[in-house]
CSV table of C-alpha atoms in Angstrom, one decimal:
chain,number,residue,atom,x,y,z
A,18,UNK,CA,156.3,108.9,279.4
A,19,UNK,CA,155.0,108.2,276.3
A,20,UNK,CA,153.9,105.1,274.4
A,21,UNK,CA,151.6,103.4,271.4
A,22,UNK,CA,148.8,102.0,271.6
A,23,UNK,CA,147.5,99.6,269.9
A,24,UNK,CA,145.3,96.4,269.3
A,25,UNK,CA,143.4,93.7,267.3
A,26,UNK,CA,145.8,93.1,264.7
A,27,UNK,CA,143.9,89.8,263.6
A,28,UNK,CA,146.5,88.3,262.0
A,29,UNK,CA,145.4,85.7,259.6
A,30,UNK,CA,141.7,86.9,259.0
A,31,UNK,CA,140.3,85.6,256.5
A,32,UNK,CA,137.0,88.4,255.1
A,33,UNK,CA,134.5,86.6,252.6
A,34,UNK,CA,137.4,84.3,251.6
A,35,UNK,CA,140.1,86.5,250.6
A,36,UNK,CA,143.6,86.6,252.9
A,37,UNK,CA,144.1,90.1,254.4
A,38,UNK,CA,147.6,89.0,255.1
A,39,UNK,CA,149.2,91.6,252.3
A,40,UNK,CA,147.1,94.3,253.6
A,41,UNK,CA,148.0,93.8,257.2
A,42,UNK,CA,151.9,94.1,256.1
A,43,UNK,CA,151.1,97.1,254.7
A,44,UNK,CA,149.9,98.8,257.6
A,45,UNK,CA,151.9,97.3,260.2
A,46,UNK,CA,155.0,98.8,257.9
A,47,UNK,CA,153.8,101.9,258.3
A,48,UNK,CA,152.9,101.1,262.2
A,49,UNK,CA,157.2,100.2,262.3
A,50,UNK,CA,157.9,103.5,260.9
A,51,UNK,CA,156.0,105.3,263.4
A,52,UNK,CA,157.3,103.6,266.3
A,53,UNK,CA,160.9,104.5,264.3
A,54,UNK,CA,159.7,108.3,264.2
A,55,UNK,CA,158.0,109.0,267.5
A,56,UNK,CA,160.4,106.7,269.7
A,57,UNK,CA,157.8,105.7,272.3
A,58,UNK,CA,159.1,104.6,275.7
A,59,UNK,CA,156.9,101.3,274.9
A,60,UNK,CA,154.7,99.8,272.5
A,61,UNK,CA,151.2,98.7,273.5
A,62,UNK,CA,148.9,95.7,271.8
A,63,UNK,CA,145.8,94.9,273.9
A,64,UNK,CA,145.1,91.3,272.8
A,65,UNK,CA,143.7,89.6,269.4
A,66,UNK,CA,147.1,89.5,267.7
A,67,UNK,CA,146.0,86.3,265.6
A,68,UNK,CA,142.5,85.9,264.2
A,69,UNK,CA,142.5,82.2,265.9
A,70,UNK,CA,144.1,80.0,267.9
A,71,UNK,CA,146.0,78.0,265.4
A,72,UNK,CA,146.9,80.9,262.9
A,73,UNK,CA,148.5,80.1,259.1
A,74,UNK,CA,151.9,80.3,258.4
A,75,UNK,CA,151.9,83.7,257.0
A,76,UNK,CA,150.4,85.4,259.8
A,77,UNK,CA,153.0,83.8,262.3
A,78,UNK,CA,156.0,85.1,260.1
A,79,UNK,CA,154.4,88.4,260.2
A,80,UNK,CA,153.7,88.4,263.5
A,81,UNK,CA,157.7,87.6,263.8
A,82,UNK,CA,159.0,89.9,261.7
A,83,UNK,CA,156.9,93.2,263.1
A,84,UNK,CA,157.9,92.0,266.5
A,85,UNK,CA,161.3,91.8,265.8
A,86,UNK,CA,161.8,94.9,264.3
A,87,UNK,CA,160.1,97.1,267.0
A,88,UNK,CA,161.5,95.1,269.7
A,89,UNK,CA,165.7,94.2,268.9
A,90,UNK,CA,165.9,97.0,265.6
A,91,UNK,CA,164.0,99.9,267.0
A,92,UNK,CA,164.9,98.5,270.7
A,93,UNK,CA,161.3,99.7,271.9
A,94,UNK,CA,159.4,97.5,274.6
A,95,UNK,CA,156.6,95.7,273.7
A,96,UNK,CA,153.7,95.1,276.5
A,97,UNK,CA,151.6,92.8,275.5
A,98,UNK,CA,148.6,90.5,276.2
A,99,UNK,CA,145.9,87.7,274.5
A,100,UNK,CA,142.8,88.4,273.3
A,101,UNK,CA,140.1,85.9,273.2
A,102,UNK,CA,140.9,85.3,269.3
A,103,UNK,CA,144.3,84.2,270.5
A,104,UNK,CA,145.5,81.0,271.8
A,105,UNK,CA,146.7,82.2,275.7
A,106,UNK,CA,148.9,78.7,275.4
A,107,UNK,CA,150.3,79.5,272.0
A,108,UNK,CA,151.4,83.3,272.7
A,109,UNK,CA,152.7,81.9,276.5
A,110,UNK,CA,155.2,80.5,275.0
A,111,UNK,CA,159.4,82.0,275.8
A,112,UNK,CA,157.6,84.9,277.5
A,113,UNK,CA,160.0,83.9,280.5
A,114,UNK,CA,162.9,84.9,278.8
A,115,UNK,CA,161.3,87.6,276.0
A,116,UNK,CA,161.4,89.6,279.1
A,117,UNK,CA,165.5,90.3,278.7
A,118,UNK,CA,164.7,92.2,276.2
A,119,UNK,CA,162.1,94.0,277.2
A,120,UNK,CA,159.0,92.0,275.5
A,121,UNK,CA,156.4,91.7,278.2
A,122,UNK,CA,154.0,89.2,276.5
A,123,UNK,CA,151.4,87.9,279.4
A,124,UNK,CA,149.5,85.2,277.4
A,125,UNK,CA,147.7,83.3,280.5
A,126,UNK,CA,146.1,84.5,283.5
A,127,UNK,CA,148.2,83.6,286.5
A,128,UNK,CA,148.2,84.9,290.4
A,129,UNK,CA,151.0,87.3,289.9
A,130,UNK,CA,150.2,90.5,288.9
A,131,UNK,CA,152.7,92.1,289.5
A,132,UNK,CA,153.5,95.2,287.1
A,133,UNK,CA,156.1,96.0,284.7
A,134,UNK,CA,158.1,98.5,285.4
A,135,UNK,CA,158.7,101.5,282.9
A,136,UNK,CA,160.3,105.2,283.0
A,137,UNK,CA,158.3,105.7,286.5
A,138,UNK,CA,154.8,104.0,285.0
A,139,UNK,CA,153.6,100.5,286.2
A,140,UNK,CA,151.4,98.5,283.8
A,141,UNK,CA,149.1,95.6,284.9
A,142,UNK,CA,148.8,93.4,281.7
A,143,UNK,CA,145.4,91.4,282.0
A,144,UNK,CA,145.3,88.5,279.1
A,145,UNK,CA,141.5,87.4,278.1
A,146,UNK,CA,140.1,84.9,280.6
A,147,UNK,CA,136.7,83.5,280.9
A,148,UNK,CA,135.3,83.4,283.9
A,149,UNK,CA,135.6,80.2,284.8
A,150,UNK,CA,139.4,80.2,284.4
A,151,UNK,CA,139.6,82.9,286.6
A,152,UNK,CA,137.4,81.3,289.2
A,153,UNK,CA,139.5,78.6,288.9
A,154,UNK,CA,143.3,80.2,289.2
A,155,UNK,CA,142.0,83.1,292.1
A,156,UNK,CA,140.3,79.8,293.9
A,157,UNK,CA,137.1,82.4,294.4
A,158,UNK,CA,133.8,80.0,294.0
A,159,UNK,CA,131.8,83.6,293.7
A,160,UNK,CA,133.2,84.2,290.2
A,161,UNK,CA,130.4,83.5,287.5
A,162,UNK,CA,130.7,86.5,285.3
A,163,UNK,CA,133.3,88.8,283.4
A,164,UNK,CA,132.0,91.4,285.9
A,165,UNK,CA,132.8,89.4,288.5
A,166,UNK,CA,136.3,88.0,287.4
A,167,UNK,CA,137.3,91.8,286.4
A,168,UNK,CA,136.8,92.6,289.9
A,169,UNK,CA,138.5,90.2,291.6
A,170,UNK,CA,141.6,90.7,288.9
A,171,UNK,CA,141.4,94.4,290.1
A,172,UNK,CA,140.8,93.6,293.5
A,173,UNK,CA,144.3,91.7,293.6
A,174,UNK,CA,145.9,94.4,291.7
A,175,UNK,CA,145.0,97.3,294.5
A,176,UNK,CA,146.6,95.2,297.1
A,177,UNK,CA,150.0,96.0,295.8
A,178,UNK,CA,149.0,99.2,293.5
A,179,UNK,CA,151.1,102.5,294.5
A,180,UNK,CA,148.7,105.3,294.0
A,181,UNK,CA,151.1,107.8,293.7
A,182,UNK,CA,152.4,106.6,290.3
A,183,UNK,CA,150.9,106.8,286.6
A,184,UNK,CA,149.3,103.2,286.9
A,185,UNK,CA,148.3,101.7,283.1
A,186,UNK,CA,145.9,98.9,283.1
A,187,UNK,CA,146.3,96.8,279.6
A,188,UNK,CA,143.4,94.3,278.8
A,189,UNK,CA,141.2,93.0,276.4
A,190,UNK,CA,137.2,93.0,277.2
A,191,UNK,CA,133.9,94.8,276.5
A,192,UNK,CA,133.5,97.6,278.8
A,193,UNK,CA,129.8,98.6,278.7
A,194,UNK,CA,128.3,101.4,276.4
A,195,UNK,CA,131.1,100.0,273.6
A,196,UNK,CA,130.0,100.1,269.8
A,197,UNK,CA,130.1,96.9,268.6
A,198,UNK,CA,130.5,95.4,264.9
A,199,UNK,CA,129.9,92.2,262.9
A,200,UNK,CA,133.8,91.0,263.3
A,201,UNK,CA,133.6,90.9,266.7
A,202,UNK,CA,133.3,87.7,268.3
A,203,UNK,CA,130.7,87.6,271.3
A,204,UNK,CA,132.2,87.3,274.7
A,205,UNK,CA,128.8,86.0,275.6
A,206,UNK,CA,125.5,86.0,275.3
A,207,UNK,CA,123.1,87.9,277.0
A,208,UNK,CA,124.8,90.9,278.1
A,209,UNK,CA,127.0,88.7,281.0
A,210,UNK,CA,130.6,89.7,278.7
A,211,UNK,CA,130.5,93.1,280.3
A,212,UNK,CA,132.4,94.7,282.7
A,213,UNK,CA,131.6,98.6,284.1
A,214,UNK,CA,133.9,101.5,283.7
A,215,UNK,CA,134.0,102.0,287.2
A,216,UNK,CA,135.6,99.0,287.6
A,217,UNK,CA,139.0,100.7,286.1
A,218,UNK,CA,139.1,103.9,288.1
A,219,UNK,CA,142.3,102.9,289.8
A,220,UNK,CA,144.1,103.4,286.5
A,221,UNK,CA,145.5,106.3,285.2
A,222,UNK,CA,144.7,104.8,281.8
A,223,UNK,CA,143.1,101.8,280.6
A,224,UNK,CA,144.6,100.3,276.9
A,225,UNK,CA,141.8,97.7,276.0
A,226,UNK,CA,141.3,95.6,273.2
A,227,UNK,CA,138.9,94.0,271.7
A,228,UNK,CA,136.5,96.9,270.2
A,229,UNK,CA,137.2,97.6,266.6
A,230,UNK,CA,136.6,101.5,266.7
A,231,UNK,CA,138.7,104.3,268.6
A,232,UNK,CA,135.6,105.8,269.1
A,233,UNK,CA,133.9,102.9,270.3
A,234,UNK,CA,133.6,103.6,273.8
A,235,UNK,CA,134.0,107.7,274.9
A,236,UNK,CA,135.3,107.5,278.2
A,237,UNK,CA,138.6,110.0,279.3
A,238,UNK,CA,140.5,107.1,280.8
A,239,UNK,CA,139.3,104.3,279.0
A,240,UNK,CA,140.1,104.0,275.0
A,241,UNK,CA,139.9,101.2,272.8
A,242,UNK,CA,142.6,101.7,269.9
A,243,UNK,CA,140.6,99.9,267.3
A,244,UNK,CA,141.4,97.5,264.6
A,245,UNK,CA,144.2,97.5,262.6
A,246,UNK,CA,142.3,97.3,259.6
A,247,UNK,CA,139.0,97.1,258.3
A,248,UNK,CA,137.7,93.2,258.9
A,249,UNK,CA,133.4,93.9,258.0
A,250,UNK,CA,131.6,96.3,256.1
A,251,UNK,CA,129.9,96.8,259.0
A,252,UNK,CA,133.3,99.1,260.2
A,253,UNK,CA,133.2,100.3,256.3
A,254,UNK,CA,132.9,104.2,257.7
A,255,UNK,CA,135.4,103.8,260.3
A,256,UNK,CA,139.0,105.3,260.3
A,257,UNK,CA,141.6,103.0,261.6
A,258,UNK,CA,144.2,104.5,264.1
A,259,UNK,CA,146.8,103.4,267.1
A,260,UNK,CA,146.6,105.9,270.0
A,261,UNK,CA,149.9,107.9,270.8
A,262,UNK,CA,149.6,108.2,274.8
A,263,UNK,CA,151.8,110.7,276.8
A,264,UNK,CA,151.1,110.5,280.3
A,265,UNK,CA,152.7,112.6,282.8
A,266,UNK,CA,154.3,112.3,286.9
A,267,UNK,CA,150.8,113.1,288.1
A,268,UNK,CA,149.1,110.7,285.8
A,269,UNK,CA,148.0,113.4,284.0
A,270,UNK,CA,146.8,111.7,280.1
A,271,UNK,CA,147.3,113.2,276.6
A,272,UNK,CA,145.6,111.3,273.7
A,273,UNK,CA,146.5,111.6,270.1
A,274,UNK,CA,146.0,109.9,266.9
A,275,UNK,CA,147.6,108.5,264.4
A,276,UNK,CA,145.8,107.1,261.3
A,277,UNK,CA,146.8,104.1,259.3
A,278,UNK,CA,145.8,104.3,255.7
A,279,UNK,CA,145.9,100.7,253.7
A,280,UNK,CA,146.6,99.7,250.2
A,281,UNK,CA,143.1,99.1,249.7
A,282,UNK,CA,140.1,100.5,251.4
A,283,UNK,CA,137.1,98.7,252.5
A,284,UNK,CA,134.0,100.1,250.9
A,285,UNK,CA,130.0,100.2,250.0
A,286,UNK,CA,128.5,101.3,246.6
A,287,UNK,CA,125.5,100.9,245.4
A,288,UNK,CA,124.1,102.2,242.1
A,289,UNK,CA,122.8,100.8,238.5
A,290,UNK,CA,124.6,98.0,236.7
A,291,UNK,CA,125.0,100.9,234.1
A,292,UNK,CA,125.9,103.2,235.7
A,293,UNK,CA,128.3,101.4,238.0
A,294,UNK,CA,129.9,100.2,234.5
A,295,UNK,CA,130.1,104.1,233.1
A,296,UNK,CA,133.6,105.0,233.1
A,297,UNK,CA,133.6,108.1,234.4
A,298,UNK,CA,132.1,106.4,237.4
A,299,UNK,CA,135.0,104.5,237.9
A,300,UNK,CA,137.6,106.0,236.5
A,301,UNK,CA,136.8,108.8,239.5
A,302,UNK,CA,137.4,106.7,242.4
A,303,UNK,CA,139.8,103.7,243.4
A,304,UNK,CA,138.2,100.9,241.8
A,305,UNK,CA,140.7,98.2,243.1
A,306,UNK,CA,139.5,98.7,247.0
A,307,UNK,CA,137.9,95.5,248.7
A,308,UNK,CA,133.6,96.2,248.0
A,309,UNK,CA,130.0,95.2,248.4
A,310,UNK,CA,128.2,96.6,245.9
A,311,UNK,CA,124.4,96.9,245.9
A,312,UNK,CA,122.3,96.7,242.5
A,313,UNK,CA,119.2,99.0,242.2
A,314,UNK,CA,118.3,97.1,239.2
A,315,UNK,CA,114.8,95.6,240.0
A,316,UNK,CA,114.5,93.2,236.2
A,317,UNK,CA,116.9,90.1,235.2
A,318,UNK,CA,120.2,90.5,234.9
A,319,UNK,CA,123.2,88.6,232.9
A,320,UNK,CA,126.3,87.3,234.8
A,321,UNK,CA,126.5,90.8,236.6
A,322,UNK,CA,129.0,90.0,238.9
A,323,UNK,CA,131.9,89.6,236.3
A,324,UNK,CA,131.0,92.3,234.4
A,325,UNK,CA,131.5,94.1,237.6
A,326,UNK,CA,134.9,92.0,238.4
A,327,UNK,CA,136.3,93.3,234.8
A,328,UNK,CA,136.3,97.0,236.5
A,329,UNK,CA,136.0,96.3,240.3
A,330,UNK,CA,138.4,93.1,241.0
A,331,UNK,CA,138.0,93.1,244.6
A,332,UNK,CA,134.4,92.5,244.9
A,333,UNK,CA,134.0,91.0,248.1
A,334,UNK,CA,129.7,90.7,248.2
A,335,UNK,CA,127.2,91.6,245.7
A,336,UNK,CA,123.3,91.7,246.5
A,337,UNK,CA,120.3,93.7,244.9
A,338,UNK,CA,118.3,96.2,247.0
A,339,UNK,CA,114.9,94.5,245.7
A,340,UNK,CA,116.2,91.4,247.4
A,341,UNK,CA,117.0,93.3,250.2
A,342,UNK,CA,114.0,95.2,250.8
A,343,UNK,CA,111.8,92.4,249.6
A,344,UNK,CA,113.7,89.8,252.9
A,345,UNK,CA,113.1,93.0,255.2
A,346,UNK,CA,109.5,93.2,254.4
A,347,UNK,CA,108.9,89.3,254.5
A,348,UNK,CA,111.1,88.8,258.1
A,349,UNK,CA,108.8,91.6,259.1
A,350,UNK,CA,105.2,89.9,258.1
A,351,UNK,CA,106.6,86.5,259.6
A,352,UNK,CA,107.6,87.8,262.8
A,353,UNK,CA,103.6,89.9,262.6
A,354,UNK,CA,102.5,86.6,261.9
A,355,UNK,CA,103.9,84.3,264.8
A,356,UNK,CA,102.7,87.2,267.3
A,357,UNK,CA,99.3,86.0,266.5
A,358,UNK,CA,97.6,89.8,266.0
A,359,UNK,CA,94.1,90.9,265.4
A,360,UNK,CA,93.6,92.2,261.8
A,361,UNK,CA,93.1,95.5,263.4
A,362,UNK,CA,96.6,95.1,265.7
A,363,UNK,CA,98.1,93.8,262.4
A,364,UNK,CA,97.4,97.3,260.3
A,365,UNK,CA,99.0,98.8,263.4
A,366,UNK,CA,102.0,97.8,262.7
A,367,UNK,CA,101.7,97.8,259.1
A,368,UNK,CA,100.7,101.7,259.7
A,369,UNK,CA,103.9,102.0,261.8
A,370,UNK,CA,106.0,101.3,259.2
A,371,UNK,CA,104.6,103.0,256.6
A,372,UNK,CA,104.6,106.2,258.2
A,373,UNK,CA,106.0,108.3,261.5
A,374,UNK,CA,102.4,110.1,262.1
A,375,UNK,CA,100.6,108.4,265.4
A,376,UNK,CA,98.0,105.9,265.0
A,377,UNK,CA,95.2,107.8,267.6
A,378,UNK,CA,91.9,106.5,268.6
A,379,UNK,CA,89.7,107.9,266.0
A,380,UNK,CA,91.9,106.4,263.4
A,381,UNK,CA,91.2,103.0,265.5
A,382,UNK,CA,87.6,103.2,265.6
A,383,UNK,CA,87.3,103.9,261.9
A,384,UNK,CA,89.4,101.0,260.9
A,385,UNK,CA,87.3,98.8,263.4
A,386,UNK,CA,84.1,99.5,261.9
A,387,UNK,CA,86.1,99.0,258.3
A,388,UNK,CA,87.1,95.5,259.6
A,389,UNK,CA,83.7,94.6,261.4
A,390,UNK,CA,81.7,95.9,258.0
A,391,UNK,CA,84.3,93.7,256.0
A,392,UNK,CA,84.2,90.7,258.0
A,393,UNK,CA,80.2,90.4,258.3
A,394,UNK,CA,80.2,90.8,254.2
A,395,UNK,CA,82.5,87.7,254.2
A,396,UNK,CA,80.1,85.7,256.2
A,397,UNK,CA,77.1,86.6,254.2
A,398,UNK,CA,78.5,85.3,251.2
């Protein structure tokens, strides 16, 4: 069989104030005429369809409108569950009877995990849950991490799991060794959102969510699809793809790509207010993608952000590299500083920095003496 997937379509997301909301029509357009072209025996989205809980307007209507033409125009099924940007309640809702049509939408963790049932494939959809949910709705008082709930989830799933099928597992989590980047929100904090690979072995092949690169996590069953657009500069040098799965009797997986290209890119330059301004700077490249631009001017500047605006409209963060360098260098002296160091311990790391060659022992002694001459001429005086 073959099918699409996809994930962390964010509707809604809002990136230093602007809407994406035209730019995620764009691509999802183009997402609706792949699913026309390559007629996949189902569509996949592993989780984050909304950027919130209580999404705008917009982003509900487009949410609507892509679902309905893939689903009832195209006639594909959809499988899909929450993410933890999503509202489980919110998406829940008429998921008992989307399933007439073929729209397998799991919003809530429940006890039933029993899979849908495709061309000869099963697939185990596995909304977002924290922990303690799942503690809660598997009654299991030994639950206390996403480690531990993914487990148990997969634990229930083997009891009923026919090995002798393609099994696809479709959930949304951080599955250790994944690339992360700024638009990601934290599962949580110290390491304790992580679940192992192993975990997944089961599977024939895993659809996750909630990683915003397709290269994020290089495992052969395992695959994150990535974002559907760019959402941080952070992901500025990504490329943005769905994954088109084909996966055979024996559960046997091929992977391919297919790229989604939107209206306007998200970008980085830096360079000279002049030269920034030269036309044949600008006039070279697409000047109306989303940017953050970074000035190598180091003296005072006038109003240089709408100067910039008048050729670049889609500025989306401006800073100066002086300003840059000059926070690095301070955040580095204060965090010296609260560590208490010996002037000696201090040029250390001051050396470090400078320079990659090793500070050795005769280069220690030297600066010792250095320091003890200095600091007995300060008490003479």
């Amino acid at each position: 069989m073959k099918f699409i997937h996809t994930a962390d379509w964010h509707l809604g997301k809002l990136v230093h104030g602007v809407y994406m909301t035209s730019e995620q029509r764009y691509v999802l357009e183009q997402f609706v005429r792949l699913v026309e072209e390559e007629k996949p025996d189902a569509v996949i989205i592993a989780g984050d369809l909304y950027d919130r809980s209580v999404p705008p307007t917009d982003a509900v209507d487009l949410l609507d409108e892509i679902l309905f033409k893939i689903n009832v125009e195209l006639e594909t099924p959809i499988i899909a569950v929450s993410g933890n940007h999503d509202s489980a309640e919110r998406l829940s809702f008429g998921s008992s009877w989307y399933r007439h049509n073929q729209f397998y939408l799991k919003g809530k963790l429940s006890k039933d995990f029993s899979p849908v049932h495709l061309n000869g494939a099963d697939f185990y959809l596995v909304p977002y849950a924290e922990p303690g949910l799942v503690r809660q709705v598997l009654e299991d008082d030994t639950i206390h991490s996403h480690q531990d709930a993914m487990k148990a989830i997969i634990g229930k799933i083997e009891e009923n799991l026919d090995p002798h099928k393609p099994n696809i597992f479709v959930g949304h989590a951080f599955v250790l060794g994944g690339k992360e980047t700024d638009s990601e929100r934290t599962l949580s904090v110290g390491g304790s959102g992580c679940v192992t690979s192993d975990l997944f072995a089961p599977f024939s092949y895993t659809a996750m969510g909630h990683l915003h690169s397709p290269d994020a996590l290089k495992h052969e069953s395992i695959r994150y699809s990535g974002s559907l657009l760019k959402y941080s500069f952070s992901e500025s040098k990504q490329r943005k793809s769905v994954s088109l799965i084909e996966v055979s009797e024996n559960g046997e997986i091929n992977i391919e790509e297919r790229v989604l290209k939107p209206e306007r890119d998200m970008r980085e330059l830096e360079g000279h207010l002049e030269e920034l301004l030269d036309p044949s700077v600008y006039e070279a490249q697409k000047s109306d993608d989303y940017l953050k631009i970074t000035l190598r001017d180091e003296g005072a500047l006038i109003d240089p952000i709408n100067k910039l605006r008048q050729v670049y409209p889609n500025i989306l963060h401006l800073e100066r590299k002086i300003d840059v360098l000059d926070m690095k260098e301070k955040q580095f002296f204060q965090s010296v500083k609260s560590e208490k160091k010996s002037e000696l311990e201090l040029f250390e790391s001051f050396y470090h920095e400078m320079t990659s060659l090793e500070f050795n022992e005769d280069k220690r002694l030297i600066l010792a003496d250095i320091i003890t001459k200095a600091q007995k001429e300060e008490a003479a005086k």
